[in-house]
PDB file of C-alpha atoms and ligand atoms in Angstrom:
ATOM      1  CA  UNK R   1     -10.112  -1.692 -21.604  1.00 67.00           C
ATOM      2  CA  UNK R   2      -6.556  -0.878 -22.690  1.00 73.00           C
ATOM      3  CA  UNK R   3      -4.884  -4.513 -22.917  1.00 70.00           C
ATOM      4  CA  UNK R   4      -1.565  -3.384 -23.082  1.00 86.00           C
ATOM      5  CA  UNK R   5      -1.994  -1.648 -19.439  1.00 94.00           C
ATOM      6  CA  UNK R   6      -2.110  -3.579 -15.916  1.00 97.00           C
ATOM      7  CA  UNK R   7      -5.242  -2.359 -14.284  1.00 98.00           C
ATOM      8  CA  UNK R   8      -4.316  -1.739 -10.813  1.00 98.00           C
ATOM      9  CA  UNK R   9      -6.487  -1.283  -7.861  1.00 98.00           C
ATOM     10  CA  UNK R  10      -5.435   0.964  -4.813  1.00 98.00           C
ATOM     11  CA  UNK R  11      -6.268   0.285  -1.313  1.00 98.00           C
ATOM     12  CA  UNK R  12      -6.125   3.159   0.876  1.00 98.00           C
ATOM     13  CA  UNK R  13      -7.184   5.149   4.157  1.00 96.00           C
ATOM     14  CA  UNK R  14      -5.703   7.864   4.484  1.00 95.00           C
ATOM     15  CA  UNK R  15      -3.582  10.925   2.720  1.00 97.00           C
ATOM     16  CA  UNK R  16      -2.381   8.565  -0.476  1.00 98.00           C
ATOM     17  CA  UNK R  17       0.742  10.276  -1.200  1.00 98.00           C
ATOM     18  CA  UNK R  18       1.456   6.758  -2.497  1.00 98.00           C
ATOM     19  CA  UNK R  19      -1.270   6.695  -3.860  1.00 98.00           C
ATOM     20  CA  UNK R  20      -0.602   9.729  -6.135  1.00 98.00           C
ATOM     21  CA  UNK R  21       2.660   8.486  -6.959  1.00 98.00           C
ATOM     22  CA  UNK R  22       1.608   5.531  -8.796  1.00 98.00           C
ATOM     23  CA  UNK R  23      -1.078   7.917 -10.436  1.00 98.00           C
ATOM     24  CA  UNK R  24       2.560   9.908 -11.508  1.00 98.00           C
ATOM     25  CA  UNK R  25       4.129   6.898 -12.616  1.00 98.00           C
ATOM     26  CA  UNK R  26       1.232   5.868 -14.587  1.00 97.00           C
ATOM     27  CA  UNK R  27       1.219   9.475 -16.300  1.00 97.00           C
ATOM     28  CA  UNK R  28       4.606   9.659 -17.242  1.00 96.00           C
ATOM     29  CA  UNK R  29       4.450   6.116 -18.599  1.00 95.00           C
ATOM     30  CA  UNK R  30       6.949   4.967 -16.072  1.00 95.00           C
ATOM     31  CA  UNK R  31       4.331   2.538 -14.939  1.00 97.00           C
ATOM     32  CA  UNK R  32       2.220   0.551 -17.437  1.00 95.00           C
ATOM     33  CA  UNK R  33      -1.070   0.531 -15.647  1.00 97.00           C
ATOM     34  CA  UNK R  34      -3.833   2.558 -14.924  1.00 97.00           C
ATOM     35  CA  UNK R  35      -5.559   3.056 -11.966  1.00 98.00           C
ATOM     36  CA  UNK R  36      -9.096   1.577 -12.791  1.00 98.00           C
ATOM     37  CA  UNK R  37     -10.415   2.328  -8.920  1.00 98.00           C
ATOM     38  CA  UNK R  38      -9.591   3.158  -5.379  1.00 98.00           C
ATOM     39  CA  UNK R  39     -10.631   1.977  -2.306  1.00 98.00           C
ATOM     40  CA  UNK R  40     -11.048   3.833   1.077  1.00 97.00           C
ATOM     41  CA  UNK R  41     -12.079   2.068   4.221  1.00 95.00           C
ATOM     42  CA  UNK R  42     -12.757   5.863   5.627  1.00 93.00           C
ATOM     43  CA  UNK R  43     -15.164   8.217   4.022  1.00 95.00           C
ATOM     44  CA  UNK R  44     -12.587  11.225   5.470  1.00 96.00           C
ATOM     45  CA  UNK R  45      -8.966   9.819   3.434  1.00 97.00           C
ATOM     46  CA  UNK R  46      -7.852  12.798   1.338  1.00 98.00           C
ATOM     47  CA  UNK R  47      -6.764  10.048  -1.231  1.00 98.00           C
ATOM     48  CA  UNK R  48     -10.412   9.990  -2.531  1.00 98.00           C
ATOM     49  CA  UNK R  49      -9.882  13.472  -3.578  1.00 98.00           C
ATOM     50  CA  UNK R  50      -6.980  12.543  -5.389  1.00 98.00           C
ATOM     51  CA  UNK R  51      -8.581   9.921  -7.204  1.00 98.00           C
ATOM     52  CA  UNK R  52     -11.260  12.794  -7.869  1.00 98.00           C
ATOM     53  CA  UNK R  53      -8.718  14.788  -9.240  1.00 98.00           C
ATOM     54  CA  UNK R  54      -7.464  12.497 -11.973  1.00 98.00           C
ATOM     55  CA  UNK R  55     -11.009  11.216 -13.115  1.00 98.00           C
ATOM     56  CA  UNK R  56     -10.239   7.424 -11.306  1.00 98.00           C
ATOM     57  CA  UNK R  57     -13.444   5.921  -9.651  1.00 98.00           C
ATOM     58  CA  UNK R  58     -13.722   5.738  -6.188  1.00 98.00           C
ATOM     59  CA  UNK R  59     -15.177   3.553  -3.305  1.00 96.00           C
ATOM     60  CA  UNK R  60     -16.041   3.982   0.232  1.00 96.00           C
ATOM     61  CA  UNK R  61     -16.041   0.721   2.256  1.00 92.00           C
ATOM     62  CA  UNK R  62     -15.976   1.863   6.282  1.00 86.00           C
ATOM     63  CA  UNK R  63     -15.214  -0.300   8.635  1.00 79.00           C
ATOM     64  CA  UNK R  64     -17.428  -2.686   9.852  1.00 76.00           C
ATOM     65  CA  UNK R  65     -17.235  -5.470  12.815  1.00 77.00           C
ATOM     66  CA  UNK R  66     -18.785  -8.758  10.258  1.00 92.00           C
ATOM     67  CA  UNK R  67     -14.869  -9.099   8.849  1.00 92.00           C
ATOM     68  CA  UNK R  68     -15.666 -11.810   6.327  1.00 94.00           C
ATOM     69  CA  UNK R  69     -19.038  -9.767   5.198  1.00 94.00           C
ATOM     70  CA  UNK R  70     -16.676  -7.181   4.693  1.00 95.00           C
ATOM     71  CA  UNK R  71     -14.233  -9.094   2.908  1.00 96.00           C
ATOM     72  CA  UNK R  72     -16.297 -10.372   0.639  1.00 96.00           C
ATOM     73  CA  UNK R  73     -17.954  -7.285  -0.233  1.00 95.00           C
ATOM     74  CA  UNK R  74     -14.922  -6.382  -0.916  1.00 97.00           C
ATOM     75  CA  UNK R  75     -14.094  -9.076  -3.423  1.00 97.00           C
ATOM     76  CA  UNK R  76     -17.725  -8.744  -4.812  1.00 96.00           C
ATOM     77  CA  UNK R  77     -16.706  -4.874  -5.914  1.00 96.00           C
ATOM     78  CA  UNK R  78     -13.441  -5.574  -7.170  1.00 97.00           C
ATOM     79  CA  UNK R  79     -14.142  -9.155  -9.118  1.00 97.00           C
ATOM     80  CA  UNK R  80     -15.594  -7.261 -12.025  1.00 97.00           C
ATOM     81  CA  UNK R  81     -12.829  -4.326 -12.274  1.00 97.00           C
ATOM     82  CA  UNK R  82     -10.825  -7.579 -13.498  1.00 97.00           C
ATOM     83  CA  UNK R  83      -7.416  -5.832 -11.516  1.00 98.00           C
ATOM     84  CA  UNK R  84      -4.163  -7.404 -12.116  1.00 98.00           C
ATOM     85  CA  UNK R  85      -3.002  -6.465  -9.130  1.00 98.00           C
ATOM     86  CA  UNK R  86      -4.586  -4.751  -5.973  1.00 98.00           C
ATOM     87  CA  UNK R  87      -2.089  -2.559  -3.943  1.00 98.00           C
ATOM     88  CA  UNK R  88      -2.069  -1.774  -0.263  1.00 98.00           C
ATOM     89  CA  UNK R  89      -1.200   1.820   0.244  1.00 98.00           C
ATOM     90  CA  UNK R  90      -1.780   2.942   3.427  1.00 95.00           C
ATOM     91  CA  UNK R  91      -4.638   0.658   3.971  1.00 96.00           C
ATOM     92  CA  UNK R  92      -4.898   0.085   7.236  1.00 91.00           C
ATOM     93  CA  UNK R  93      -7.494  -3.251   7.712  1.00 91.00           C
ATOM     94  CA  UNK R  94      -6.539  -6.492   7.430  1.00 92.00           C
ATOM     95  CA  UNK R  95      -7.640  -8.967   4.368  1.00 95.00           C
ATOM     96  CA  UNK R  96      -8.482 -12.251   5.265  1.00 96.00           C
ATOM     97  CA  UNK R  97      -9.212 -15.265   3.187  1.00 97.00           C
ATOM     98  CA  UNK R  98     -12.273 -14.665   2.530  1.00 97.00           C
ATOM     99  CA  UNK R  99     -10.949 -11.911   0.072  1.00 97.00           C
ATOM    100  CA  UNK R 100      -7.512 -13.115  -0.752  1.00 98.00           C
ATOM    101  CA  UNK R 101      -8.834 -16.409  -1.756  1.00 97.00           C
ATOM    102  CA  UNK R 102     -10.308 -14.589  -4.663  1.00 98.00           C
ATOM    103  CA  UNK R 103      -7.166 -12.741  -6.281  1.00 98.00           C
ATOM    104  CA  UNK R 104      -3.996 -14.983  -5.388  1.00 96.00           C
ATOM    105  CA  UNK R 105      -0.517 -13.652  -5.940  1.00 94.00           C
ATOM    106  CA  UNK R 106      -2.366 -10.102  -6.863  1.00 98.00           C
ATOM    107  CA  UNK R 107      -2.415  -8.388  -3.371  1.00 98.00           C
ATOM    108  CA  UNK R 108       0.620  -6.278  -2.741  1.00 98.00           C
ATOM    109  CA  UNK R 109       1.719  -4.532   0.483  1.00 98.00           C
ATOM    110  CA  UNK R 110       3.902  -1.589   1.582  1.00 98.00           C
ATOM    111  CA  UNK R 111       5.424  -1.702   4.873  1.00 98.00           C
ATOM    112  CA  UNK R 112       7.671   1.698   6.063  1.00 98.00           C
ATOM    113  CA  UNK R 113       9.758  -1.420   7.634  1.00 98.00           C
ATOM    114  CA  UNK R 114      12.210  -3.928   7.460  1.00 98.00           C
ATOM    115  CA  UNK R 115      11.176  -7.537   6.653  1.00 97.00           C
ATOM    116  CA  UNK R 116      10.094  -9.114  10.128  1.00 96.00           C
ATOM    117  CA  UNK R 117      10.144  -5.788  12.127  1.00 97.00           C
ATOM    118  CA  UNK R 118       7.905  -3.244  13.472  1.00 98.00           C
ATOM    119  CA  UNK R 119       4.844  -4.963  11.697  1.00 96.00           C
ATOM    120  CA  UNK R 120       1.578  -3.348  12.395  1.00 95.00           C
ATOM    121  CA  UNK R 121       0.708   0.496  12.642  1.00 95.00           C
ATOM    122  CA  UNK R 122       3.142   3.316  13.734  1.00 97.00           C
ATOM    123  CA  UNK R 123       6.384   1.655  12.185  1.00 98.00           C
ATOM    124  CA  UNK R 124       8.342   4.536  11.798  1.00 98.00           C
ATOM    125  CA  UNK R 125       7.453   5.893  15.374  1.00 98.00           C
ATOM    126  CA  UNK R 126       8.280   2.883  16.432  1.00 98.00           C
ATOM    127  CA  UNK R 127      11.440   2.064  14.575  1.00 98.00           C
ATOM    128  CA  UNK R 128      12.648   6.128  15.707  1.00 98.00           C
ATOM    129  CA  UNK R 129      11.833   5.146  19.722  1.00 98.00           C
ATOM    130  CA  UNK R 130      14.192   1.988  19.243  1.00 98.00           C
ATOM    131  CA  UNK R 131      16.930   3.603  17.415  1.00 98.00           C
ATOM    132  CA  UNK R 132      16.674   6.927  20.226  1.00 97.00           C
ATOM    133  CA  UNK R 133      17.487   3.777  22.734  1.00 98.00           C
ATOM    134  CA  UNK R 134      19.880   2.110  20.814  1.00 97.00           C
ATOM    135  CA  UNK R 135      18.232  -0.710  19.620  1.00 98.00           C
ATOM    136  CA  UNK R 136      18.942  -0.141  16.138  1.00 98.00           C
ATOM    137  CA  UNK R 137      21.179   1.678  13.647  1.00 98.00           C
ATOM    138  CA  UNK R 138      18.567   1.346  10.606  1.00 98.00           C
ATOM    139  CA  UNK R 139      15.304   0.750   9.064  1.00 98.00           C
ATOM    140  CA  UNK R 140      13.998   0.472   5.783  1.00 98.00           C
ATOM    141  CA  UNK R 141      10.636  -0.396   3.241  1.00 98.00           C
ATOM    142  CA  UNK R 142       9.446  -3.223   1.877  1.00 98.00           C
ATOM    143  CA  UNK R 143       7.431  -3.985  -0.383  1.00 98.00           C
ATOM    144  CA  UNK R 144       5.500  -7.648  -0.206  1.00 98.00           C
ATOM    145  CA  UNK R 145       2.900  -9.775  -1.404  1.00 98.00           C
ATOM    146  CA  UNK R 146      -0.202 -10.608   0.136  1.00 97.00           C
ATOM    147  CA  UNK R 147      -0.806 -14.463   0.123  1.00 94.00           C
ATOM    148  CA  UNK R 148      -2.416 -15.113   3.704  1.00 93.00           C
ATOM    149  CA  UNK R 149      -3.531 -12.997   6.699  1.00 92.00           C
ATOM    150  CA  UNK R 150      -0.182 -12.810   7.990  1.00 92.00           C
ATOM    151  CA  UNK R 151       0.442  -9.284   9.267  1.00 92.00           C
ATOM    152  CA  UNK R 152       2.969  -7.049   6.886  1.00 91.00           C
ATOM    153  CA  UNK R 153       4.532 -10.460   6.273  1.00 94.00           C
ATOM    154  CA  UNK R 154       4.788 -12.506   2.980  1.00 95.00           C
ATOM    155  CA  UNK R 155       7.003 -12.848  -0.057  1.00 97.00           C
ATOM    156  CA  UNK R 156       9.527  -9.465   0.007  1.00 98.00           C
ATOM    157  CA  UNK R 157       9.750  -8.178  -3.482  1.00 98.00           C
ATOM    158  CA  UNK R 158      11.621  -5.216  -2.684  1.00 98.00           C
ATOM    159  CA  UNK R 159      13.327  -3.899   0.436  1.00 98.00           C
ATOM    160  CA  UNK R 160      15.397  -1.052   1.171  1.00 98.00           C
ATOM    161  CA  UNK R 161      17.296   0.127   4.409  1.00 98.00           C
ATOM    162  CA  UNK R 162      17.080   3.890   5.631  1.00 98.00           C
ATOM    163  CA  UNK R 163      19.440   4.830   7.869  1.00 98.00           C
ATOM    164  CA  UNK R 164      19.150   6.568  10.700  1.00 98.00           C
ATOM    165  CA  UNK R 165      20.811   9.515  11.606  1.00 98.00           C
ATOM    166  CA  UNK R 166      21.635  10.900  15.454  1.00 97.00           C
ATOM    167  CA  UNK R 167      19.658  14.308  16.052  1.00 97.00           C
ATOM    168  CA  UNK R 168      17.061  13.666  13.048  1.00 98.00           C
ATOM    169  CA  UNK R 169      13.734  14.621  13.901  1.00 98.00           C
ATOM    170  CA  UNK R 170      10.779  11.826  13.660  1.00 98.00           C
ATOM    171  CA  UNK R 171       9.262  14.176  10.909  1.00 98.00           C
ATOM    172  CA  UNK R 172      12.262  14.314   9.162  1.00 98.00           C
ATOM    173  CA  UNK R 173      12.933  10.765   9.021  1.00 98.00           C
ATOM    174  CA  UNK R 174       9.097  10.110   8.120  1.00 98.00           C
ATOM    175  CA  UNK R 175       9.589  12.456   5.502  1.00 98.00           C
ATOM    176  CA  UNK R 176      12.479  10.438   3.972  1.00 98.00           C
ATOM    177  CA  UNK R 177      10.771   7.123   4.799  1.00 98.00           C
ATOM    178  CA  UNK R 178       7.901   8.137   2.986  1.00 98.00           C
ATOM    179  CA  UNK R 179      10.115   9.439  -0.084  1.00 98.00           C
ATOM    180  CA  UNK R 180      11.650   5.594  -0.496  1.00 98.00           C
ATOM    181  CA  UNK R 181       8.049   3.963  -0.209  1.00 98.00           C
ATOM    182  CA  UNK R 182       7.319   6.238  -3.482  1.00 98.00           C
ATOM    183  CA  UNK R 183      10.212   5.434  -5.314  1.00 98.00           C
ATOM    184  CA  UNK R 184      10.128   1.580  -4.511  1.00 98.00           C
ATOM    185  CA  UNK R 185       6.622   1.234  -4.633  1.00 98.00           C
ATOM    186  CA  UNK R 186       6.468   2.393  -8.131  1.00 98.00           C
ATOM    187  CA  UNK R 187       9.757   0.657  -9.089  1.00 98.00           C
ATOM    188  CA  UNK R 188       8.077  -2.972  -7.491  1.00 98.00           C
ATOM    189  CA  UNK R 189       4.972  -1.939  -9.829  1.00 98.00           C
ATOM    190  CA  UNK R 190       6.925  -1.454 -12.979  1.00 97.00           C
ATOM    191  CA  UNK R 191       8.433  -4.791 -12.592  1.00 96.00           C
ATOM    192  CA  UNK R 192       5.552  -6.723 -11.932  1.00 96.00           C
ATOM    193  CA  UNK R 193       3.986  -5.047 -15.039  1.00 93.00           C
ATOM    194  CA  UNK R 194       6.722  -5.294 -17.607  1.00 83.00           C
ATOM    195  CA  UNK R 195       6.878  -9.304 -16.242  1.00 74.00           C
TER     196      UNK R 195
HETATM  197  C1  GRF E   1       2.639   4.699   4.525  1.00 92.86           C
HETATM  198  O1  GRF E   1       3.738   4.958   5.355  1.00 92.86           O
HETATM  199  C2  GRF E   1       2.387   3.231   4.422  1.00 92.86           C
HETATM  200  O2  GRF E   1       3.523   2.458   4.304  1.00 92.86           O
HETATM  201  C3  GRF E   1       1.716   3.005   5.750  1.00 92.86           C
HETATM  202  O3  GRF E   1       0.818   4.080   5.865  1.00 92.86           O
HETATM  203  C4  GRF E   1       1.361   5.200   5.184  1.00 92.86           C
HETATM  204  C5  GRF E   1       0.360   5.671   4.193  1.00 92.86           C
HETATM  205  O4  GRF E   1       0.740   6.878   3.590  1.00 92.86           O
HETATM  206  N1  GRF E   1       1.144   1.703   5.841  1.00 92.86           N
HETATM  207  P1  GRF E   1      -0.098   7.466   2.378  1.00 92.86           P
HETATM  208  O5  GRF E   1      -1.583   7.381   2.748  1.00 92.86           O
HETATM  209  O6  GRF E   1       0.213   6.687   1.144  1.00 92.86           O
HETATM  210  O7  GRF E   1       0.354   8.895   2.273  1.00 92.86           O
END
């Protein structure tokens, strides 16, 4: 165990480009951590061969109806990887007590929205159909912890609006939502590991 690095634990279930930017931002020492494991509630998220790639341990939990068997399963895997901090990338299943109880103020979350807007899946679809109606000029990131089973909600620790732009295709804008989630996902990290 290197004590001068965070260990981190990633969450994912799907492509984990953010995911390989915090294995980036690890490499280039921008980041203080290491990523001692990843997670993947499906068996199919190309993030497990990215975690492959760079040698980091990986773990397939797939969903499964008993929520607080799964949750503390979970805990039970994680409990001895002693993480500092477990990060939500892309995971897409919700944590109850019955695993946050176990690693308070350690859960992290990125949202591709606004504090108090859009939670749940499909953000950014659902952020472009309300701004192609008028609804709104911008959205944004945010990054949060994890204290309860409240639903993308909990303390912000980093936000940022995106603006949207008449004409701008819903890749396009995923594409630069998806570029600021990098940038202040890593950036959150850093913080919370230099504290
Ligand atoms: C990100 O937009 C994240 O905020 C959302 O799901 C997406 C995951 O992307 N919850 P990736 O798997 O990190 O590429």
């Amino acid at each position: 165990m290197n004590p001068t690095k965070k260990r981190l634990v990633v969450l994912i279930s799907g492509n984990g480009s953010n995911l390989q930017a915090i294995i980036d931002a690890c490499a280039r020492g921008q980041l203080q951590a290491e990523v001692v494991a990843v997670v993947a509630s499906n068996a199919k998220a190309y993030g497990l061969e990215r975690a492959r790639q760079h040698g980091i341990p990986s773990y397939v939990m797939p969903k499964d109806s008993d929520r607080a068997a799964y949750d503390r399963a979970l805990a039970a895997y994680l409990k001895p990887l002693q993480p500092d901090y477990i990060v939500l990338a892309g995971w897409l299943r919700l944590l109850s007590m019955h695993f946050l109880q176990h690693f308070p103020q350690q859960v992290i979350n990125l949202h591709p929205a606004l504090p108090a807007t859009f939670a749940g899946l499909h953000a950014i679809e659902r952020a472009y159909e309300a701004f192609q109606q008028g609804k709104i000029k911008y959205t944004g990131v945010m990054v949060h912890a994890v204290p309860d089973e409240g639903v993308d909600d909990g303390p912000v620790l980093a936000q940022e609006v995106v603006a949207m732009h008449a004409g701008e295709s819903l890749a396009a804008l995923s594409e630069r939502m998806h570029a600021v989630e990098h940038r202040l996902l890593v950036e959150t990290l850093a913080a919370l590991c230099f504290a």
